[in-house]
PDB file of C-alpha atoms (C1' of nucleotides) in Angstrom:
ATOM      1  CA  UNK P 250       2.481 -22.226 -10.152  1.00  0.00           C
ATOM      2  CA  UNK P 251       0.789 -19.132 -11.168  1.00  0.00           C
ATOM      3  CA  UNK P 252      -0.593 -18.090 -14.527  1.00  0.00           C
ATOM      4  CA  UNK P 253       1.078 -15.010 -15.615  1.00  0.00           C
ATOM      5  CA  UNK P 254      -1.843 -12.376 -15.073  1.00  0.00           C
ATOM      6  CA  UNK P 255      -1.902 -12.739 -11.218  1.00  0.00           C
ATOM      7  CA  UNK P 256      -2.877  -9.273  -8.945  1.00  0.00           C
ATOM      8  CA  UNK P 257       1.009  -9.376  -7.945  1.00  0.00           C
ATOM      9  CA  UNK P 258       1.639  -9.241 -12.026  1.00  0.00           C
ATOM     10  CA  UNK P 259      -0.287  -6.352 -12.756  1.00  0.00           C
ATOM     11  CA  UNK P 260       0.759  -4.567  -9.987  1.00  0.00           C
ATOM     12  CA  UNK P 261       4.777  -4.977 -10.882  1.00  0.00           C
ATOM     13  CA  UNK P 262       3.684  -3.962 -14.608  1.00  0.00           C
ATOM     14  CA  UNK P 263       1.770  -0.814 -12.909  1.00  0.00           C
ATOM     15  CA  UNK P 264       4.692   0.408 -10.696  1.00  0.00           C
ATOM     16  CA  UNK P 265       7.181  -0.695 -13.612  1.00  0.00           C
ATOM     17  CA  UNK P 266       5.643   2.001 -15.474  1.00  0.00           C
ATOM     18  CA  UNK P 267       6.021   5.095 -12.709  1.00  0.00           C
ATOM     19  CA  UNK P 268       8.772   7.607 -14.291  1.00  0.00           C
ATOM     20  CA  UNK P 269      11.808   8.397 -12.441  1.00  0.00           C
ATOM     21  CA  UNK P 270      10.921  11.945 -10.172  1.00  0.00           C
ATOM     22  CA  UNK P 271       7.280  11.162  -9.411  1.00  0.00           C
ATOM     23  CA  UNK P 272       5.429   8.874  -6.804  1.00  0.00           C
ATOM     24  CA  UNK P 273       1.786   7.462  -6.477  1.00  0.00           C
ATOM     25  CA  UNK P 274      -0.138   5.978  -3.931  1.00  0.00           C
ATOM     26  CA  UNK P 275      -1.221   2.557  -3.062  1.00  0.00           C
ATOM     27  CA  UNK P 276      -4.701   2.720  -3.592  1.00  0.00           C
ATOM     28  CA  UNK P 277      -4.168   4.554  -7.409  1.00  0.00           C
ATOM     29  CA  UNK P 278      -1.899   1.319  -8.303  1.00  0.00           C
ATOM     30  CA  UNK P 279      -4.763  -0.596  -6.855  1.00  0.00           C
ATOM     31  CA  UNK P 280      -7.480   0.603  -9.116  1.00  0.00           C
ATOM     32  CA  UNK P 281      -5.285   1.199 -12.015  1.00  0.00           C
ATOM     33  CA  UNK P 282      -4.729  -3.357 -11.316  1.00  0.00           C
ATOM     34  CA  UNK P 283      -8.576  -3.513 -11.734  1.00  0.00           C
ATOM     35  CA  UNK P 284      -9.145  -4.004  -7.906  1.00  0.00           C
ATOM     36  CA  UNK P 285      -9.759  -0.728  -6.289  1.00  0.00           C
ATOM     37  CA  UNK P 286     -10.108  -1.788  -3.095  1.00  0.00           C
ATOM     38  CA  UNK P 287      -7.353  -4.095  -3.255  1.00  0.00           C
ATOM     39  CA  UNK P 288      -4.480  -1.372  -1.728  1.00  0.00           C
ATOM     40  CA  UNK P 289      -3.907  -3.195   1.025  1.00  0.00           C
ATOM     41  CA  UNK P 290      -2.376  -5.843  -1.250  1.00  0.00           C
ATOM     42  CA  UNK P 291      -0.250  -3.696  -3.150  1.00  0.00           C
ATOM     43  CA  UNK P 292       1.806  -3.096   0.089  1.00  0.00           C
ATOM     44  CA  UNK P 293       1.706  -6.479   0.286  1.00  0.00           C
ATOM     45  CA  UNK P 294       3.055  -6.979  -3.148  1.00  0.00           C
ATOM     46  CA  UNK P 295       5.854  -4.565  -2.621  1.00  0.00           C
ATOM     47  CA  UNK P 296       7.464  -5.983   0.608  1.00  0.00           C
ATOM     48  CA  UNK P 297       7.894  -9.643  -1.104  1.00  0.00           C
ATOM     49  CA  UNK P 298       9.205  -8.650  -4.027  1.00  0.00           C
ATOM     50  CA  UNK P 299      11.814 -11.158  -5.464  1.00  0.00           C
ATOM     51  CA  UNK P 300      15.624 -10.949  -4.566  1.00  0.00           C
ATOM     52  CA  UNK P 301      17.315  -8.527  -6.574  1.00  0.00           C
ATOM     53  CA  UNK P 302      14.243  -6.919  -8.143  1.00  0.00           C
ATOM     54  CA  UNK P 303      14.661  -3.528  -9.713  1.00  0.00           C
ATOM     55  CA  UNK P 304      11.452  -2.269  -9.713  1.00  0.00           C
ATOM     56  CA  UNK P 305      10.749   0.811  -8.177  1.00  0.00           C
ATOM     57  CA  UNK P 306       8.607   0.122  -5.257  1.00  0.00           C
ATOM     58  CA  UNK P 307      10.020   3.438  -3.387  1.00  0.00           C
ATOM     59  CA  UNK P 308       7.888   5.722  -5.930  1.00  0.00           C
ATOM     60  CA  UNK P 309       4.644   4.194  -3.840  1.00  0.00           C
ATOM     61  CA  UNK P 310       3.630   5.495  -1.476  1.00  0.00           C
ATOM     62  CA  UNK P 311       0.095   6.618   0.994  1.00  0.00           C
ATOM     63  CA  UNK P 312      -2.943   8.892   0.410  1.00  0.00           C
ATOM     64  CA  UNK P 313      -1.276  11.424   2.802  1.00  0.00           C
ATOM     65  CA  UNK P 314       2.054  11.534   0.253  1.00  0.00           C
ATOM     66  CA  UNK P 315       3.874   9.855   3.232  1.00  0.00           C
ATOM     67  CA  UNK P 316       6.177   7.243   3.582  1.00  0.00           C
ATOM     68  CA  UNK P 317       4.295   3.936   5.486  1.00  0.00           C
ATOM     69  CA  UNK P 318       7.086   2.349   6.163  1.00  0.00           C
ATOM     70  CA  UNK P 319       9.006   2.411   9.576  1.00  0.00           C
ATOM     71  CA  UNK P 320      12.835   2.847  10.770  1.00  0.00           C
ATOM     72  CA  UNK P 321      15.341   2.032   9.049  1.00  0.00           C
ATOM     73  CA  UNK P 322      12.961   0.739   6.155  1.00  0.00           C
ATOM     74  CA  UNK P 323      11.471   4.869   6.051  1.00  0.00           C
ATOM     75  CA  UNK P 324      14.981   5.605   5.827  1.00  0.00           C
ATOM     76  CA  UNK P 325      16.004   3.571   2.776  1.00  0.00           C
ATOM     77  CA  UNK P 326      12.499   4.786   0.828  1.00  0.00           C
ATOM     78  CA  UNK P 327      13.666   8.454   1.632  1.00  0.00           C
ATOM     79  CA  UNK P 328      17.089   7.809   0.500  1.00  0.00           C
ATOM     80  CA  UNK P 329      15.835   6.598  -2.961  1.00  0.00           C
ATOM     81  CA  UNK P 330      13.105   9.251  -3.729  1.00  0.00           C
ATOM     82  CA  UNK P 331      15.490  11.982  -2.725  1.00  0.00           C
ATOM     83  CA  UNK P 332      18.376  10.236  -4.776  1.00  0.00           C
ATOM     84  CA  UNK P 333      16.124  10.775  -7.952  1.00  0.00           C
ATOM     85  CA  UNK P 334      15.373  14.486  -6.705  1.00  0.00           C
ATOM     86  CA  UNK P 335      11.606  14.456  -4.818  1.00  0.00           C
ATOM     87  CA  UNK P 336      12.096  16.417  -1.674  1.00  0.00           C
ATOM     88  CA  UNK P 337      11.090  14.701   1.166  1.00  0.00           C
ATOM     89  CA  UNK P 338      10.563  16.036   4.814  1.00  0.00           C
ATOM     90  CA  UNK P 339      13.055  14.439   7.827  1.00  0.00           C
ATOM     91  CA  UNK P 340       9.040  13.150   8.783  1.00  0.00           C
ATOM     92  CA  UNK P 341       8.566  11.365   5.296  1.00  0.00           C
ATOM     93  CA  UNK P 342       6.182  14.137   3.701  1.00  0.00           C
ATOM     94  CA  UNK P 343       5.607  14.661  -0.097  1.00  0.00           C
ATOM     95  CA  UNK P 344       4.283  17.255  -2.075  1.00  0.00           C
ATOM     96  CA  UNK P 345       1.902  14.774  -3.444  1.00  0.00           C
ATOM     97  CA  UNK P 346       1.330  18.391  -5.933  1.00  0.00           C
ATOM     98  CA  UNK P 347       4.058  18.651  -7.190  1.00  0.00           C
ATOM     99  CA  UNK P 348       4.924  14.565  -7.628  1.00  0.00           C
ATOM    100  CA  UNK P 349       1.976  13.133  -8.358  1.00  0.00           C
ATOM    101  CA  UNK P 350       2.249  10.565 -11.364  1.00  0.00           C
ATOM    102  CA  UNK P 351      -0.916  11.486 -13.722  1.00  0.00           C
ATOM    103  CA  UNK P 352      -1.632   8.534 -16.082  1.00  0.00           C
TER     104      UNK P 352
ATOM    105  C1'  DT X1480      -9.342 -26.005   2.023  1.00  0.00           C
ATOM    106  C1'  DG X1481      -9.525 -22.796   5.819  1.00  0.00           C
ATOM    107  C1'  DC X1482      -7.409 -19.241   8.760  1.00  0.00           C
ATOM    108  C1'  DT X1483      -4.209 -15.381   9.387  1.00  0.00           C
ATOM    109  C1'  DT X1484      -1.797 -11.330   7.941  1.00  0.00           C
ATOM    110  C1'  DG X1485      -1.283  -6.689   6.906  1.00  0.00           C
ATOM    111  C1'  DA X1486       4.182  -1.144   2.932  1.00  0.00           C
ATOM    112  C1'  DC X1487      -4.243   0.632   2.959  1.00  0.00           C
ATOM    113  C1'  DC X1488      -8.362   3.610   3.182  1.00  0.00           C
ATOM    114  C1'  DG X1489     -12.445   6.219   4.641  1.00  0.00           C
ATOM    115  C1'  DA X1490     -15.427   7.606   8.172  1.00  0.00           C
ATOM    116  C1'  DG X1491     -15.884   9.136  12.950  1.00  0.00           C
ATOM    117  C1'  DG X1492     -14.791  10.995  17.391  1.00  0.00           C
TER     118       DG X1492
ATOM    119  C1'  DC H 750      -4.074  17.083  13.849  1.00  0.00           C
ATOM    120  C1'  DC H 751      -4.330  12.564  16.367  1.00  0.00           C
ATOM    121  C1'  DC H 752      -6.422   8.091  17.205  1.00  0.00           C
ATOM    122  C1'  DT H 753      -9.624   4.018  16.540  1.00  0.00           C
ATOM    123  C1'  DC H 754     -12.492   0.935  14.033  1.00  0.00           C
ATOM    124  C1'  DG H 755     -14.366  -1.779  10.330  1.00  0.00           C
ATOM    125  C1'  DG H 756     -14.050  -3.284   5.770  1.00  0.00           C
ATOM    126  C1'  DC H 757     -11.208  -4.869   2.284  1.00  0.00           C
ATOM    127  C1'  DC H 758      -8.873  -9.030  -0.307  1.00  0.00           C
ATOM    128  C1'  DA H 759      -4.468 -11.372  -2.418  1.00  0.00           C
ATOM    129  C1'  DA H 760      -0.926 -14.211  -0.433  1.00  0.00           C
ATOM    130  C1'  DG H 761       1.216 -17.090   2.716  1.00  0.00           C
ATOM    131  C1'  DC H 762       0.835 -21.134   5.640  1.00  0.00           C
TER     132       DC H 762
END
DNA sequence: TGCTTGACCGAGG
DNA sequence: CCCTCGGCCAAGC
Protein backbone atom coordinates (compact mmCIF):
# COMPACT_ATOMS: atom_id res chain seq x y z
CA UNK A 1 0.00 0.00 0.00
CA UNK A 2 1.02 3.44 -0.78
CA UNK A 3 0.90 6.57 1.33
CA UNK A 4 -1.19 9.08 -0.35
CA UNK A 5 1.60 11.61 -1.60
CA UNK A 6 3.21 9.12 -4.09
CA UNK A 7 4.88 10.74 -7.66
CA UNK A 8 1.73 8.98 -9.41
CA UNK A 9 -0.49 11.26 -6.77
CA UNK A 10 0.87 14.44 -7.56
CA UNK A 11 0.95 13.91 -10.98
CA UNK A 12 -3.07 12.96 -11.22
CA UNK A 13 -3.60 16.20 -8.91
CA UNK A 14 -1.30 18.18 -11.60
CA UNK A 15 -3.13 17.00 -14.78
CA UNK A 16 -6.54 17.13 -12.71
CA UNK A 17 -5.98 20.71 -12.68
CA UNK A 18 -5.34 21.37 -16.74
CA UNK A 19 -8.59 23.42 -18.01
CA UNK A 20 -10.66 22.09 -20.69
CA UNK A 21 -9.08 23.75 -24.34
CA UNK A 22 -5.41 23.75 -23.34
CA UNK A 23 -2.58 21.02 -23.20
CA UNK A 24 0.94 20.79 -21.50
CA UNK A 25 3.78 18.74 -21.81
CA UNK A 26 5.25 15.93 -19.92
CA UNK A 27 8.22 17.35 -18.66
CA UNK A 28 6.13 20.80 -17.28
CA UNK A 29 3.82 18.20 -15.20
CA UNK A 30 7.10 16.71 -14.19
CA UNK A 31 8.63 19.71 -12.58
CA UNK A 32 5.44 21.21 -11.53
CA UNK A 33 5.39 17.17 -9.25
CA UNK A 34 8.75 18.39 -7.76
CA UNK A 35 10.82 15.96 -10.01
CA UNK A 36 11.91 17.71 -13.09
CA UNK A 37 13.55 15.16 -14.59
CA UNK A 38 11.05 12.70 -13.77
CA UNK A 39 8.92 13.08 -17.42
CA UNK A 40 9.57 9.93 -18.37
CA UNK A 41 7.37 8.78 -15.49
CA UNK A 42 4.57 10.92 -16.12
CA UNK A 43 3.96 8.92 -19.39
CA UNK A 44 4.27 6.24 -17.33
CA UNK A 45 1.68 7.46 -14.95
CA UNK A 46 -0.77 8.20 -17.67
CA UNK A 47 -0.89 4.80 -19.51
CA UNK A 48 -1.83 2.86 -16.06
CA UNK A 49 -4.24 4.93 -14.99
CA UNK A 50 -7.10 3.10 -13.09
CA UNK A 51 -10.24 1.65 -14.95
CA UNK A 52 -12.69 4.18 -15.56
CA UNK A 53 -10.57 7.20 -14.60
CA UNK A 54 -11.71 10.58 -15.78
CA UNK A 55 -8.82 12.46 -15.68
CA UNK A 56 -7.69 14.13 -18.55
CA UNK A 57 -4.53 12.53 -19.58
CA UNK A 58 -5.20 13.58 -23.45
CA UNK A 59 -4.36 17.40 -22.50
CA UNK A 60 -0.49 15.95 -22.08
CA UNK A 61 1.33 15.88 -24.32
CA UNK A 62 5.51 16.32 -25.79
CA UNK A 63 7.97 19.26 -25.98
CA UNK A 64 7.30 19.34 -29.78
CA UNK A 65 3.23 19.95 -28.98
CA UNK A 66 2.82 16.42 -30.54
CA UNK A 67 0.95 13.57 -29.76
CA UNK A 68 3.57 10.47 -28.46
CA UNK A 69 1.35 8.07 -28.71
CA UNK A 70 0.95 5.60 -31.72
CA UNK A 71 -2.09 4.15 -33.94
CA UNK A 72 -5.04 3.81 -32.90
CA UNK A 73 -3.97 5.17 -29.34
CA UNK A 74 -2.81 8.81 -31.49
CA UNK A 75 -6.14 8.51 -32.80
CA UNK A 76 -8.22 8.42 -29.61
CA UNK A 77 -5.84 11.47 -28.01
CA UNK A 78 -6.73 13.48 -31.27
CA UNK A 79 -10.29 12.66 -31.02
CA UNK A 80 -10.48 14.09 -27.43
CA UNK A 81 -8.40 17.35 -27.81
CA UNK A 82 -10.28 18.18 -30.96
CA UNK A 83 -13.68 17.20 -29.19
CA UNK A 84 -12.91 20.09 -26.64
CA UNK A 85 -11.87 22.42 -29.70
CA UNK A 86 -7.66 22.38 -29.96
CA UNK A 87 -6.93 21.93 -33.59
CA UNK A 88 -4.81 19.27 -34.23
CA UNK A 89 -2.92 18.33 -37.53
CA UNK A 90 -3.93 14.66 -39.36
CA UNK A 91 0.18 14.27 -38.07
CA UNK A 92 -0.71 15.05 -34.31
CA UNK A 93 0.72 18.77 -34.28
CA UNK A 94 -0.29 21.53 -31.75
CA UNK A 95 0.03 25.03 -31.63
CA UNK A 96 1.76 24.60 -28.39
CA UNK A 97 1.14 28.97 -28.78
CA UNK A 98 -1.87 29.12 -28.82
CA UNK A 99 -2.68 26.00 -26.13
CA UNK A 100 -0.21 26.16 -23.86
CA UNK A 101 -1.56 25.86 -20.14
CA UNK A 102 0.35 28.82 -18.16
CA UNK A 103 0.18 28.13 -14.38
C1' DT B 1 15.85 -6.55 -2.88
C1' DG B 2 17.41 -6.23 -7.60
C1' DC B 3 16.51 -5.81 -12.57
C1' DT B 4 13.68 -4.13 -16.41
C1' DT B 5 10.73 -0.89 -18.67
C1' DG B 6 9.66 3.12 -21.06
C1' DA B 7 2.85 8.09 -23.34
C1' DC B 8 10.50 11.84 -22.11
C1' DC B 9 14.25 15.17 -23.02
C1' DG B 10 18.47 17.48 -24.58
C1' DA B 11 22.56 17.36 -27.14
C1' DG B 12 24.83 15.90 -31.39
C1' DG B 13 25.53 14.45 -36.06
C1' DC C 1 14.06 18.09 -40.49
C1' DC C 2 15.48 13.26 -39.30
C1' DC C 3 17.91 9.95 -36.43
C1' DT C 4 20.73 8.13 -32.43
C1' DC C 5 22.48 8.03 -27.85
C1' DG C 6 22.82 8.63 -22.94
C1' DG C 7 20.76 10.02 -18.82
C1' DC C 8 16.83 10.01 -16.12
C1' DC C 9 13.82 7.65 -12.27
C1' DA C 10 9.03 5.82 -10.51
C1' DA C 11 6.69 1.49 -11.10
C1' DG C 12 6.11 -3.14 -12.10
C1' DC C 13 7.79 -7.81 -11.47
Amino acid sequence: MEHDNSFAVRVWQIVAAIPEGYVTTYGEVAQLAGSPRAARQVGGVLKRLPEGSTLPWHRVVNRHGTISLTGPDLQRQRQALLAEGIQVSGKGLIDMQRYRWRY
